[in-house]
PDB file of C-alpha atoms in Angstrom:
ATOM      1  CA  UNK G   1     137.917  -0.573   5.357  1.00 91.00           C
ATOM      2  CA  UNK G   2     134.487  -0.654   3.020  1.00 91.00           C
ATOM      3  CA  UNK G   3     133.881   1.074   0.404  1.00 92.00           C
ATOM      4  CA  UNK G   4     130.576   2.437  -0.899  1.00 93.00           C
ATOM      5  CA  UNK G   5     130.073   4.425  -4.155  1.00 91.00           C
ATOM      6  CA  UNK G   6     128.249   7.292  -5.249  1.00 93.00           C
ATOM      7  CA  UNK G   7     126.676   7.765  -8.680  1.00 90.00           C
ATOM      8  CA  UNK G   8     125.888  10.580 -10.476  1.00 90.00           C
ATOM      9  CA  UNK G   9     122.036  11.123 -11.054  1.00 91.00           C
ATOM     10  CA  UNK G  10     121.651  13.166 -14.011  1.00 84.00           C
ATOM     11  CA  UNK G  11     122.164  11.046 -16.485  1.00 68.00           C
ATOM     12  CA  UNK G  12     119.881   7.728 -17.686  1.00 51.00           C
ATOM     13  CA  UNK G  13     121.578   5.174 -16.481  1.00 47.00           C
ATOM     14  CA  UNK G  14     122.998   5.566 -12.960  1.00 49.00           C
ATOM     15  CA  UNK G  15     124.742   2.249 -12.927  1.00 48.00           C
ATOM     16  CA  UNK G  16     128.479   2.571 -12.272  1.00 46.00           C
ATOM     17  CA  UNK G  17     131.222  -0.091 -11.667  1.00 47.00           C
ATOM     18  CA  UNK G  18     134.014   0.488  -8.468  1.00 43.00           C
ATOM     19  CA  UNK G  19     136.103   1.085 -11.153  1.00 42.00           C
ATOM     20  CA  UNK G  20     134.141   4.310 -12.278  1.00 51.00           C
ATOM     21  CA  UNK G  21     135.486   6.215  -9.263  1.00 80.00           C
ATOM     22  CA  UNK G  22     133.591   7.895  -7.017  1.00 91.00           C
ATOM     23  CA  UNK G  23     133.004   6.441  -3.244  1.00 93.00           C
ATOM     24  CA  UNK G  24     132.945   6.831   0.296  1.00 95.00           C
ATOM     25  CA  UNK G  25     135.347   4.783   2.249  1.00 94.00           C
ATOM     26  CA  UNK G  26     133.605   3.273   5.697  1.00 92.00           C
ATOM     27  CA  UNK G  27     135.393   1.813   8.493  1.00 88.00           C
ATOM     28  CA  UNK G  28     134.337  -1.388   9.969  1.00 87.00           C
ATOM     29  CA  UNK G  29     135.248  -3.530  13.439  1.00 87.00           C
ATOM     30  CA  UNK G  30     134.877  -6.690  14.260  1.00 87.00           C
ATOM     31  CA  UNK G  31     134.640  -7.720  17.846  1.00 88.00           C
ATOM     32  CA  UNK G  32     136.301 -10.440  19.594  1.00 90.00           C
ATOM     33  CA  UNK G  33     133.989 -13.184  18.234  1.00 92.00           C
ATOM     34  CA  UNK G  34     133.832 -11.963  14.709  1.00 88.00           C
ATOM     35  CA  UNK G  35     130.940  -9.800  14.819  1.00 90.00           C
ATOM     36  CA  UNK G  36     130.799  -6.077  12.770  1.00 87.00           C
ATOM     37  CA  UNK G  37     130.512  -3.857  15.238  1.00 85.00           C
ATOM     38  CA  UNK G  38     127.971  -0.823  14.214  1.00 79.00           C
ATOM     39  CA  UNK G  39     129.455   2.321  12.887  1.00 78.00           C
ATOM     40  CA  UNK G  40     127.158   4.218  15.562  1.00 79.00           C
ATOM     41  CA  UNK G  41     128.721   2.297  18.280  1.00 85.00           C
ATOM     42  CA  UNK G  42     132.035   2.621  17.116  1.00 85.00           C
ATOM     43  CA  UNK G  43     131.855   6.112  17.051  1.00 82.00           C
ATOM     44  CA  UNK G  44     130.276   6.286  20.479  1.00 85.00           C
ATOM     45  CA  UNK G  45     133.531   4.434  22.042  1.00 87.00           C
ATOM     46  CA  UNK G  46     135.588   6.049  20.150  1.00 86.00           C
ATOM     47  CA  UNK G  47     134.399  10.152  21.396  1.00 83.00           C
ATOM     48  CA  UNK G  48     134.345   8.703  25.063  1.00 87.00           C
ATOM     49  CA  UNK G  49     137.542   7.568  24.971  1.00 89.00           C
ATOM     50  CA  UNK G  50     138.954  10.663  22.899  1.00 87.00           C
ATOM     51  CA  UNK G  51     139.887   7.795  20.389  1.00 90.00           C
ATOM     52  CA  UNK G  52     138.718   9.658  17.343  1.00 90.00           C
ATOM     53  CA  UNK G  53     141.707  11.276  15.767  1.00 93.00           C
ATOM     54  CA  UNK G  54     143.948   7.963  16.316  1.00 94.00           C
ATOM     55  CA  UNK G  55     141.230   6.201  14.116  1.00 93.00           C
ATOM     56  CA  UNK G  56     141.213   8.980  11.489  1.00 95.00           C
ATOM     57  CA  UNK G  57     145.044   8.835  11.115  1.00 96.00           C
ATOM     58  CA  UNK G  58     144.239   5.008  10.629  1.00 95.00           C
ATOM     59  CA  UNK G  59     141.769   5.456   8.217  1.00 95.00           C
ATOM     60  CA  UNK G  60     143.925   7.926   6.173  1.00 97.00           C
ATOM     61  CA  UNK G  61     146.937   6.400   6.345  1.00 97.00           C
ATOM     62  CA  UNK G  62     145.368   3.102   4.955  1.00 96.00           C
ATOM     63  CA  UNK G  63     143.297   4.383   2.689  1.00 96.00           C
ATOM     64  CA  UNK G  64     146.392   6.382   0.350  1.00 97.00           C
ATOM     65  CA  UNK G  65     148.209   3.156   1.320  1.00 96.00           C
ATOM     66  CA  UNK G  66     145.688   1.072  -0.817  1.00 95.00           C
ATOM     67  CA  UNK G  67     145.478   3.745  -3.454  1.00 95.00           C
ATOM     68  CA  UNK G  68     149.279   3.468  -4.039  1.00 95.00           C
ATOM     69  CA  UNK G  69     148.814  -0.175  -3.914  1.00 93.00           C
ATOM     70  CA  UNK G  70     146.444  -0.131  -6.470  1.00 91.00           C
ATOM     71  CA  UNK G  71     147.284   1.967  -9.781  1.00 89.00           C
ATOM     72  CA  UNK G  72     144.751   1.066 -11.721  1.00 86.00           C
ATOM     73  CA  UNK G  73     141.941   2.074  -9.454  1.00 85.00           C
ATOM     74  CA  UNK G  74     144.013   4.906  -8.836  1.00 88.00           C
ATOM     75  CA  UNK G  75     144.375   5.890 -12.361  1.00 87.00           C
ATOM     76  CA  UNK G  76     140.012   6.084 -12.529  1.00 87.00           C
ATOM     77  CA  UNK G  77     139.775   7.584  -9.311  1.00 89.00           C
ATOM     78  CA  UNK G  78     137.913  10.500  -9.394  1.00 90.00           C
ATOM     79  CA  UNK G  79     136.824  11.433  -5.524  1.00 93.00           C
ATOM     80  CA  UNK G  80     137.492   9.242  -2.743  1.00 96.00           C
ATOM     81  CA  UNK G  81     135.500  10.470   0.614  1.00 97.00           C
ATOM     82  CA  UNK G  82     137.289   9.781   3.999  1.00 97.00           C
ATOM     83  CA  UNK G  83     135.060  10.906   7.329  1.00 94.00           C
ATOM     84  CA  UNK G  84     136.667  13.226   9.890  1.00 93.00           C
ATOM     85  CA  UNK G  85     135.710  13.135  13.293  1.00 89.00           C
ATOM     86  CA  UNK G  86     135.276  16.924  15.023  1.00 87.00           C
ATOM     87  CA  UNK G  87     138.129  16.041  17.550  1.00 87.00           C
ATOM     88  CA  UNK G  88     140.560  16.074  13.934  1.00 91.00           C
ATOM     89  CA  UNK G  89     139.213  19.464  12.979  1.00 89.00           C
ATOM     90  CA  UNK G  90     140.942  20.991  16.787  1.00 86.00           C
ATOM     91  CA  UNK G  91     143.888  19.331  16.120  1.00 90.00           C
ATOM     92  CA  UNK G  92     146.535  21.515  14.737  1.00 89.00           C
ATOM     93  CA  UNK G  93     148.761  18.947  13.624  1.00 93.00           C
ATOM     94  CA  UNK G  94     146.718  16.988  11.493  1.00 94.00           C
ATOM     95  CA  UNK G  95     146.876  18.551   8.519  1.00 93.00           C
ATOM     96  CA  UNK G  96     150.318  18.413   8.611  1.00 94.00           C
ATOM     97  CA  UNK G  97     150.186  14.831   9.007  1.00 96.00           C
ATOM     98  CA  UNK G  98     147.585  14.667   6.152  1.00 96.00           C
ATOM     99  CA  UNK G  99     149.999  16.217   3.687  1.00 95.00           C
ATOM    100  CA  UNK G 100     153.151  13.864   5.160  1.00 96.00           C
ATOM    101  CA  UNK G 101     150.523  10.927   4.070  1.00 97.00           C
ATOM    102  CA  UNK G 102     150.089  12.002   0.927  1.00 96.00           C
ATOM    103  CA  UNK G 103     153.828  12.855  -0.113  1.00 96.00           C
ATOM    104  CA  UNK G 104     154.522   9.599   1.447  1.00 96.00           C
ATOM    105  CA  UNK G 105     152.132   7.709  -0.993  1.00 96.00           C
ATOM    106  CA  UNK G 106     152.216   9.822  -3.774  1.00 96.00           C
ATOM    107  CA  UNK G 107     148.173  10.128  -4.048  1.00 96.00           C
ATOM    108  CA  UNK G 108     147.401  13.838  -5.371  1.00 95.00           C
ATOM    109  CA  UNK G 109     145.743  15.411  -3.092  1.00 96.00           C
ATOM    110  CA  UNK G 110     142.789  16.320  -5.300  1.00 94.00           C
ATOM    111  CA  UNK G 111     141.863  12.590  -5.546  1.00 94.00           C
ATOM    112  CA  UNK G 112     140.553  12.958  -1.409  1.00 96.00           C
ATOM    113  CA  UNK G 113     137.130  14.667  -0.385  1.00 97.00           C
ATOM    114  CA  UNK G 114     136.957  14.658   3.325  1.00 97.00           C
ATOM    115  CA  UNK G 115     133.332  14.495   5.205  1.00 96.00           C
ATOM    116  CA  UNK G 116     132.994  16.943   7.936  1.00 93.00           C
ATOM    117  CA  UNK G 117     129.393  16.353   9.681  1.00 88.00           C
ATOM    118  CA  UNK G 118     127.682  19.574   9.977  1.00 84.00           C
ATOM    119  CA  UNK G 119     126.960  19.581  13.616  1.00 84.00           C
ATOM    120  CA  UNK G 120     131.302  18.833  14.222  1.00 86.00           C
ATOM    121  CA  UNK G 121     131.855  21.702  11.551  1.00 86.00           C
ATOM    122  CA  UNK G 122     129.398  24.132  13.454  1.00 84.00           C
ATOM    123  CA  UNK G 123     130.779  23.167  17.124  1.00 83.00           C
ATOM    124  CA  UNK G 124     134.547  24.157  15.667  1.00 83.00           C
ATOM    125  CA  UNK G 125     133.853  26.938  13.138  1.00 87.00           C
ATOM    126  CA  UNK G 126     136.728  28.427  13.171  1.00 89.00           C
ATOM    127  CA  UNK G 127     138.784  25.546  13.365  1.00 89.00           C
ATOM    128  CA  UNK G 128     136.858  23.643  10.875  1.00 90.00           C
ATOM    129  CA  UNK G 129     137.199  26.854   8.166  1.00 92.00           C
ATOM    130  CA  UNK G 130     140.934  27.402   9.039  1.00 91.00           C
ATOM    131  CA  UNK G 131     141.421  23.397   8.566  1.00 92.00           C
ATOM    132  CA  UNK G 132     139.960  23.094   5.559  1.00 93.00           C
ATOM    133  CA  UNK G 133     141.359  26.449   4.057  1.00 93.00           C
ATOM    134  CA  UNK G 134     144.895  24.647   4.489  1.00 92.00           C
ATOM    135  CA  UNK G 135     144.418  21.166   2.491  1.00 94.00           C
ATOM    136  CA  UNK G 136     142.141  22.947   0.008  1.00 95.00           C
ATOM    137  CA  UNK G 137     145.369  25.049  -0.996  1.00 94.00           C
ATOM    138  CA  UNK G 138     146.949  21.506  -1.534  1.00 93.00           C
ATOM    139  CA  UNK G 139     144.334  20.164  -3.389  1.00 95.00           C
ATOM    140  CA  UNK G 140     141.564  18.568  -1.513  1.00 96.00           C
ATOM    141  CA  UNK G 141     138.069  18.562  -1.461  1.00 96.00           C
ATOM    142  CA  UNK G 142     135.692  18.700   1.629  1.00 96.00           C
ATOM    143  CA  UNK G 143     131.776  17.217   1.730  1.00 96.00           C
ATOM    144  CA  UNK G 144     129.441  19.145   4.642  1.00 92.00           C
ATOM    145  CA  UNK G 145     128.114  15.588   5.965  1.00 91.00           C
ATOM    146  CA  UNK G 146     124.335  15.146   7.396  1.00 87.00           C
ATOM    147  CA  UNK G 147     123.675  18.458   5.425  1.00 88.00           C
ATOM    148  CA  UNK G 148     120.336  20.298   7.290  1.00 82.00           C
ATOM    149  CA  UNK G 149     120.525  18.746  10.842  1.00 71.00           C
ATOM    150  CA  UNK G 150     121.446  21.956  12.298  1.00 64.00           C
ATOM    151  CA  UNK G 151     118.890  24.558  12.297  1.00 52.00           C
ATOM    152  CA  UNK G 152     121.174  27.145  11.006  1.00 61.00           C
ATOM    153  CA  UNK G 153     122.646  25.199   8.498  1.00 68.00           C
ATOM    154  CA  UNK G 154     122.191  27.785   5.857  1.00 77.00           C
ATOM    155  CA  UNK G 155     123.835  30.236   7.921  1.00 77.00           C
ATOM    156  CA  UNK G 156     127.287  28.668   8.414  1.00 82.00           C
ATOM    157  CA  UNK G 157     127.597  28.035   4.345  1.00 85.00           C
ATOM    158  CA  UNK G 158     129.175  30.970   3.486  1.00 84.00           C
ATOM    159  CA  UNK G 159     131.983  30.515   6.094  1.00 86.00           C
ATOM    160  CA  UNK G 160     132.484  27.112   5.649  1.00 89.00           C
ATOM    161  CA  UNK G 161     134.899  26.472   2.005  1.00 92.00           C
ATOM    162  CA  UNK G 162     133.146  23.039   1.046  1.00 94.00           C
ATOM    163  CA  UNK G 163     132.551  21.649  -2.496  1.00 95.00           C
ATOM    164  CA  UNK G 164     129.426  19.477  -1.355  1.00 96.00           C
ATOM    165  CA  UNK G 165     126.603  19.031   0.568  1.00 95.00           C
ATOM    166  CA  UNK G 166     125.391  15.577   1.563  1.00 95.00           C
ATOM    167  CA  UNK G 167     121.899  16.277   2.378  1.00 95.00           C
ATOM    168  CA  UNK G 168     120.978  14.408   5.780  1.00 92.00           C
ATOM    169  CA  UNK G 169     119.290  10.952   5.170  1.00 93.00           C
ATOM    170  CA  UNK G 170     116.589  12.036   7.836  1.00 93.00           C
ATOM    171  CA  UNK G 171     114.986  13.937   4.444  1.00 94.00           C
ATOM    172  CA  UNK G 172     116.248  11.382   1.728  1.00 97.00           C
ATOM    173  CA  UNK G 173     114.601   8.181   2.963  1.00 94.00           C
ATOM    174  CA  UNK G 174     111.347   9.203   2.787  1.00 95.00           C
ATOM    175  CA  UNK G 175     110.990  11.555   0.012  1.00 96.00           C
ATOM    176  CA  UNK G 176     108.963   9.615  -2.114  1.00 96.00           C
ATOM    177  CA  UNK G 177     106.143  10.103   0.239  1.00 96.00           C
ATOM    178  CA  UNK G 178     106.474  12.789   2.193  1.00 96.00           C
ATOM    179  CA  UNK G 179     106.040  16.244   0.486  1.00 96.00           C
ATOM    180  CA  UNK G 180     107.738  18.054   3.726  1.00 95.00           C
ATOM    181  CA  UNK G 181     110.689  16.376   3.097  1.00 95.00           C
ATOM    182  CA  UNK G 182     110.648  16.796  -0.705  1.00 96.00           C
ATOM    183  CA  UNK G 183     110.034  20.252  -0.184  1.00 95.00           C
ATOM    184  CA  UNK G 184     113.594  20.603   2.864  1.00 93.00           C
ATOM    185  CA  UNK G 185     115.868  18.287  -0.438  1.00 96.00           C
ATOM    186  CA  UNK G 186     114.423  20.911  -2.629  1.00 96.00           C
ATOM    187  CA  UNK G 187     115.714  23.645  -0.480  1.00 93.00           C
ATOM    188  CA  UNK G 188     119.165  22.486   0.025  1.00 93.00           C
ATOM    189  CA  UNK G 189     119.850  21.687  -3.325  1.00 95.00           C
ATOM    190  CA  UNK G 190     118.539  24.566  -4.938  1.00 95.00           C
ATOM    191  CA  UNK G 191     120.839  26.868  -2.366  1.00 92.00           C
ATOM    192  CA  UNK G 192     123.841  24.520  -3.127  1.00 93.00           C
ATOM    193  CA  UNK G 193     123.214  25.194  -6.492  1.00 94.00           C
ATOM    194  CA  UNK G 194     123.289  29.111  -6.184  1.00 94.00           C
ATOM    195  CA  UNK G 195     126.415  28.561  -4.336  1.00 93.00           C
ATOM    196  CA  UNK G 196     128.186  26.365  -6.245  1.00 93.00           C
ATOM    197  CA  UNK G 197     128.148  23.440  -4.743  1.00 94.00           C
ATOM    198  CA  UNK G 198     127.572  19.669  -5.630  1.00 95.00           C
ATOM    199  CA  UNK G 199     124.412  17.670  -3.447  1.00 96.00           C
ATOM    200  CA  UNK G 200     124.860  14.575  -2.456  1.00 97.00           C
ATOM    201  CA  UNK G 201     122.223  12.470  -1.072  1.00 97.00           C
ATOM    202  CA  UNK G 202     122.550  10.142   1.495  1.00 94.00           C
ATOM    203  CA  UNK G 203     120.212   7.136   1.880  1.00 94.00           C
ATOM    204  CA  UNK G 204     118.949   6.301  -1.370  1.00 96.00           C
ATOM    205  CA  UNK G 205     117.179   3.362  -0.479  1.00 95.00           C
ATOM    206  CA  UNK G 206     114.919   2.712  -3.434  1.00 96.00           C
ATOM    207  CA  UNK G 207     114.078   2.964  -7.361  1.00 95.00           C
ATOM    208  CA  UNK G 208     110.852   5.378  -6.263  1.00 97.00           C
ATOM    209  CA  UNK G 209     113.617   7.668  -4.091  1.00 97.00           C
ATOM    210  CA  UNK G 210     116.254   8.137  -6.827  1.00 96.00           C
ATOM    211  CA  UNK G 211     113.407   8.802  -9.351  1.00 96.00           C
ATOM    212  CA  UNK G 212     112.610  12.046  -7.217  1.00 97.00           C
ATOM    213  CA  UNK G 213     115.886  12.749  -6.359  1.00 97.00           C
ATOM    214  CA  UNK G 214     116.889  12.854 -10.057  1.00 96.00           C
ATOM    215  CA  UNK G 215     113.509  15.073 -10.530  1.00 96.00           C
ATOM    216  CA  UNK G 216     114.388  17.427  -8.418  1.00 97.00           C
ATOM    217  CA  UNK G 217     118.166  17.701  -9.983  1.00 96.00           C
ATOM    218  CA  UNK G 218     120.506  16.613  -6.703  1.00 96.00           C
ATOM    219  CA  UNK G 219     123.464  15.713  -8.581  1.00 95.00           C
ATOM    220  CA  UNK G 220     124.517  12.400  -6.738  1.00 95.00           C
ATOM    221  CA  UNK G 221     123.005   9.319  -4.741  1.00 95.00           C
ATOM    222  CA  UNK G 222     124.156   6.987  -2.111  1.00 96.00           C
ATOM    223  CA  UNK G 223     122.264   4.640  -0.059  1.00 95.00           C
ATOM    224  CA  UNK G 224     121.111   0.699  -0.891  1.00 95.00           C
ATOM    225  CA  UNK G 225     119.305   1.365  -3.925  1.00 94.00           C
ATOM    226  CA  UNK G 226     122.711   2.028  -5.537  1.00 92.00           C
ATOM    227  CA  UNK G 227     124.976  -0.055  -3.870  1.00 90.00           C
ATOM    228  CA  UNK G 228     125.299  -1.951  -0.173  1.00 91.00           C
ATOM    229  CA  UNK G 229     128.684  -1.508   1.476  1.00 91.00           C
ATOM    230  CA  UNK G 230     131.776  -3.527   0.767  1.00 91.00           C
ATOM    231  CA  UNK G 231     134.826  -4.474   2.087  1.00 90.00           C
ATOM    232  CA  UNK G 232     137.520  -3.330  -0.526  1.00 87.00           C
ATOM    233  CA  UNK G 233     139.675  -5.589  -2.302  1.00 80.00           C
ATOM    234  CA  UNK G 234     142.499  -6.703  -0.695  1.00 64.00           C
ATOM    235  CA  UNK G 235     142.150  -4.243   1.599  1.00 46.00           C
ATOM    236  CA  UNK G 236     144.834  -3.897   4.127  1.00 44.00           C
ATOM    237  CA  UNK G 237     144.081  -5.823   7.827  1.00 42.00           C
ATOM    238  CA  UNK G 238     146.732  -3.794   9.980  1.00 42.00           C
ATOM    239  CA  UNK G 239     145.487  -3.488  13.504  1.00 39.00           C
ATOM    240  CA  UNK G 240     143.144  -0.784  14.282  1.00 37.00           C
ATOM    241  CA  UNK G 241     145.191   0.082  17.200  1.00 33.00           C
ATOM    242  CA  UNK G 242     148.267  -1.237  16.983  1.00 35.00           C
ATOM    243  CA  UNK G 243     151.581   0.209  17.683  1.00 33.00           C
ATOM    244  CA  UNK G 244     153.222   2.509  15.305  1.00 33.00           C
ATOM    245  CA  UNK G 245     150.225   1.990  12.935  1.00 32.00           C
ATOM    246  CA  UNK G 246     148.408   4.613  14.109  1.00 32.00           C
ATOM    247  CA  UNK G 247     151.079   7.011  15.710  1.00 30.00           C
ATOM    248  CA  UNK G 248     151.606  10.438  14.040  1.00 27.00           C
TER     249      UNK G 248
END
């Protein structure tokens, strides 16, 4: 497990310790002679094999196990973002196992913000809105991931009960530049806005990006010029796949 954190923009100084509590929690593997495998390439083995839920229990279940392990980051926690794949979203029981994880650890449930990529949340609408109506009524919160891929993302916002929009890095990286894509950030945040709902952008790769990203009011960053991925502290090495680890 990494870790990467996201800052709030509207304010004059962006810089925020781990400590300050807001991050995205990224899964890494290494391959048999120590490599990181990509995340893209993960993900690609994991969908053809039908892997994807099995890693998401794994990534839950470790995550609220380091959370309970560590009170003090805990205590200044104010969103932690875990990624769901779209083959979680079908799966009836995994809410249920969601909640078991959280008794079991004794992490409140308002503490987790799960990422949903739009495309997965559109392909399973009515599982997606029925999954996320359930663990909202316990607490949690849910980020609409790659935000303005689709080409009716707009449509599906009403339907869908998420508290943020991570606007697609596509946009992001080259905002600075490109008045197009300025113009698309624009758009999403100002209808997030309307709607009540927090932007996120992904990408942030530079001082000249977050300037117009603050400028046009998106209310938090993520990408390099913030802060590169880490590994979190003392975070735990259980097997990916091993045995009971990852059974539900």
């Amino acid at each position: 497990l990494n870790y990467q954190i996201i800052v709030p923009l509207q304010r004059a100084d962006i810089s925020q310790p781990f400590d300050a509590a807001h991050f995205e929690v990224l899964l890494r593997l290494r391959d048999e002679a120590g490599r990181t495998v990509s995340a893209s390439e993960l993900l690609r083995a994991a969908q053809r094999y039908s892997l994807g839920t099995r890693i998401d229990k794994w990534v839950v279940r470790n995550t609220l196990d380091w959370l309970s392990r560590h009170p003090e980051r805990l205590s200044t926690l104010y969103l932690c973002g875990v990624n769901l794949s779209g083959n979680s979203l079908a799966d009836e029981a995994f809410p249920e196992f969601v909640i078991q994880q959280l008794e079991r650890s004794g992490v409140a449930a308002n503490k987790l913000c799960f990422e949903i990529m739009e495309t997965a949340a559109i392909a399973n609408l009515e599982a997606a809105t029925r999954f996320m109506s359930r663990l909202k009524k316990m607490g949690c919160q849910f980020a609409l991931d790659d935000f303005g891929s689709g080409l009716s993302s707009f449509a599906y916002l009403r339907t869908l009960p998420v508290d943020f929009l991570k606007i697609d890095g596509f946009f992001v990286k080259n905002i600075a530049s490109d008045p197009i894509d300025r113009a698309m950030v624009m758009a999403i945040h100002e209808v997030g806005r309307v709607m009540g709902k927090k932007t996120i952008a992904e990408y942030a790769d530079s001082e000249a990006v977050l300037a117009v990203l603050r400028d046009i009011g998106v209310d938090y960053a993520q990408g390099y010029a913030v802060e590169h991925p880490r590994p979190l502290p003392a975070s735990h090495e259980a097997g990916l796949l091993g045995g009971d680890r990852v059974a539900s």
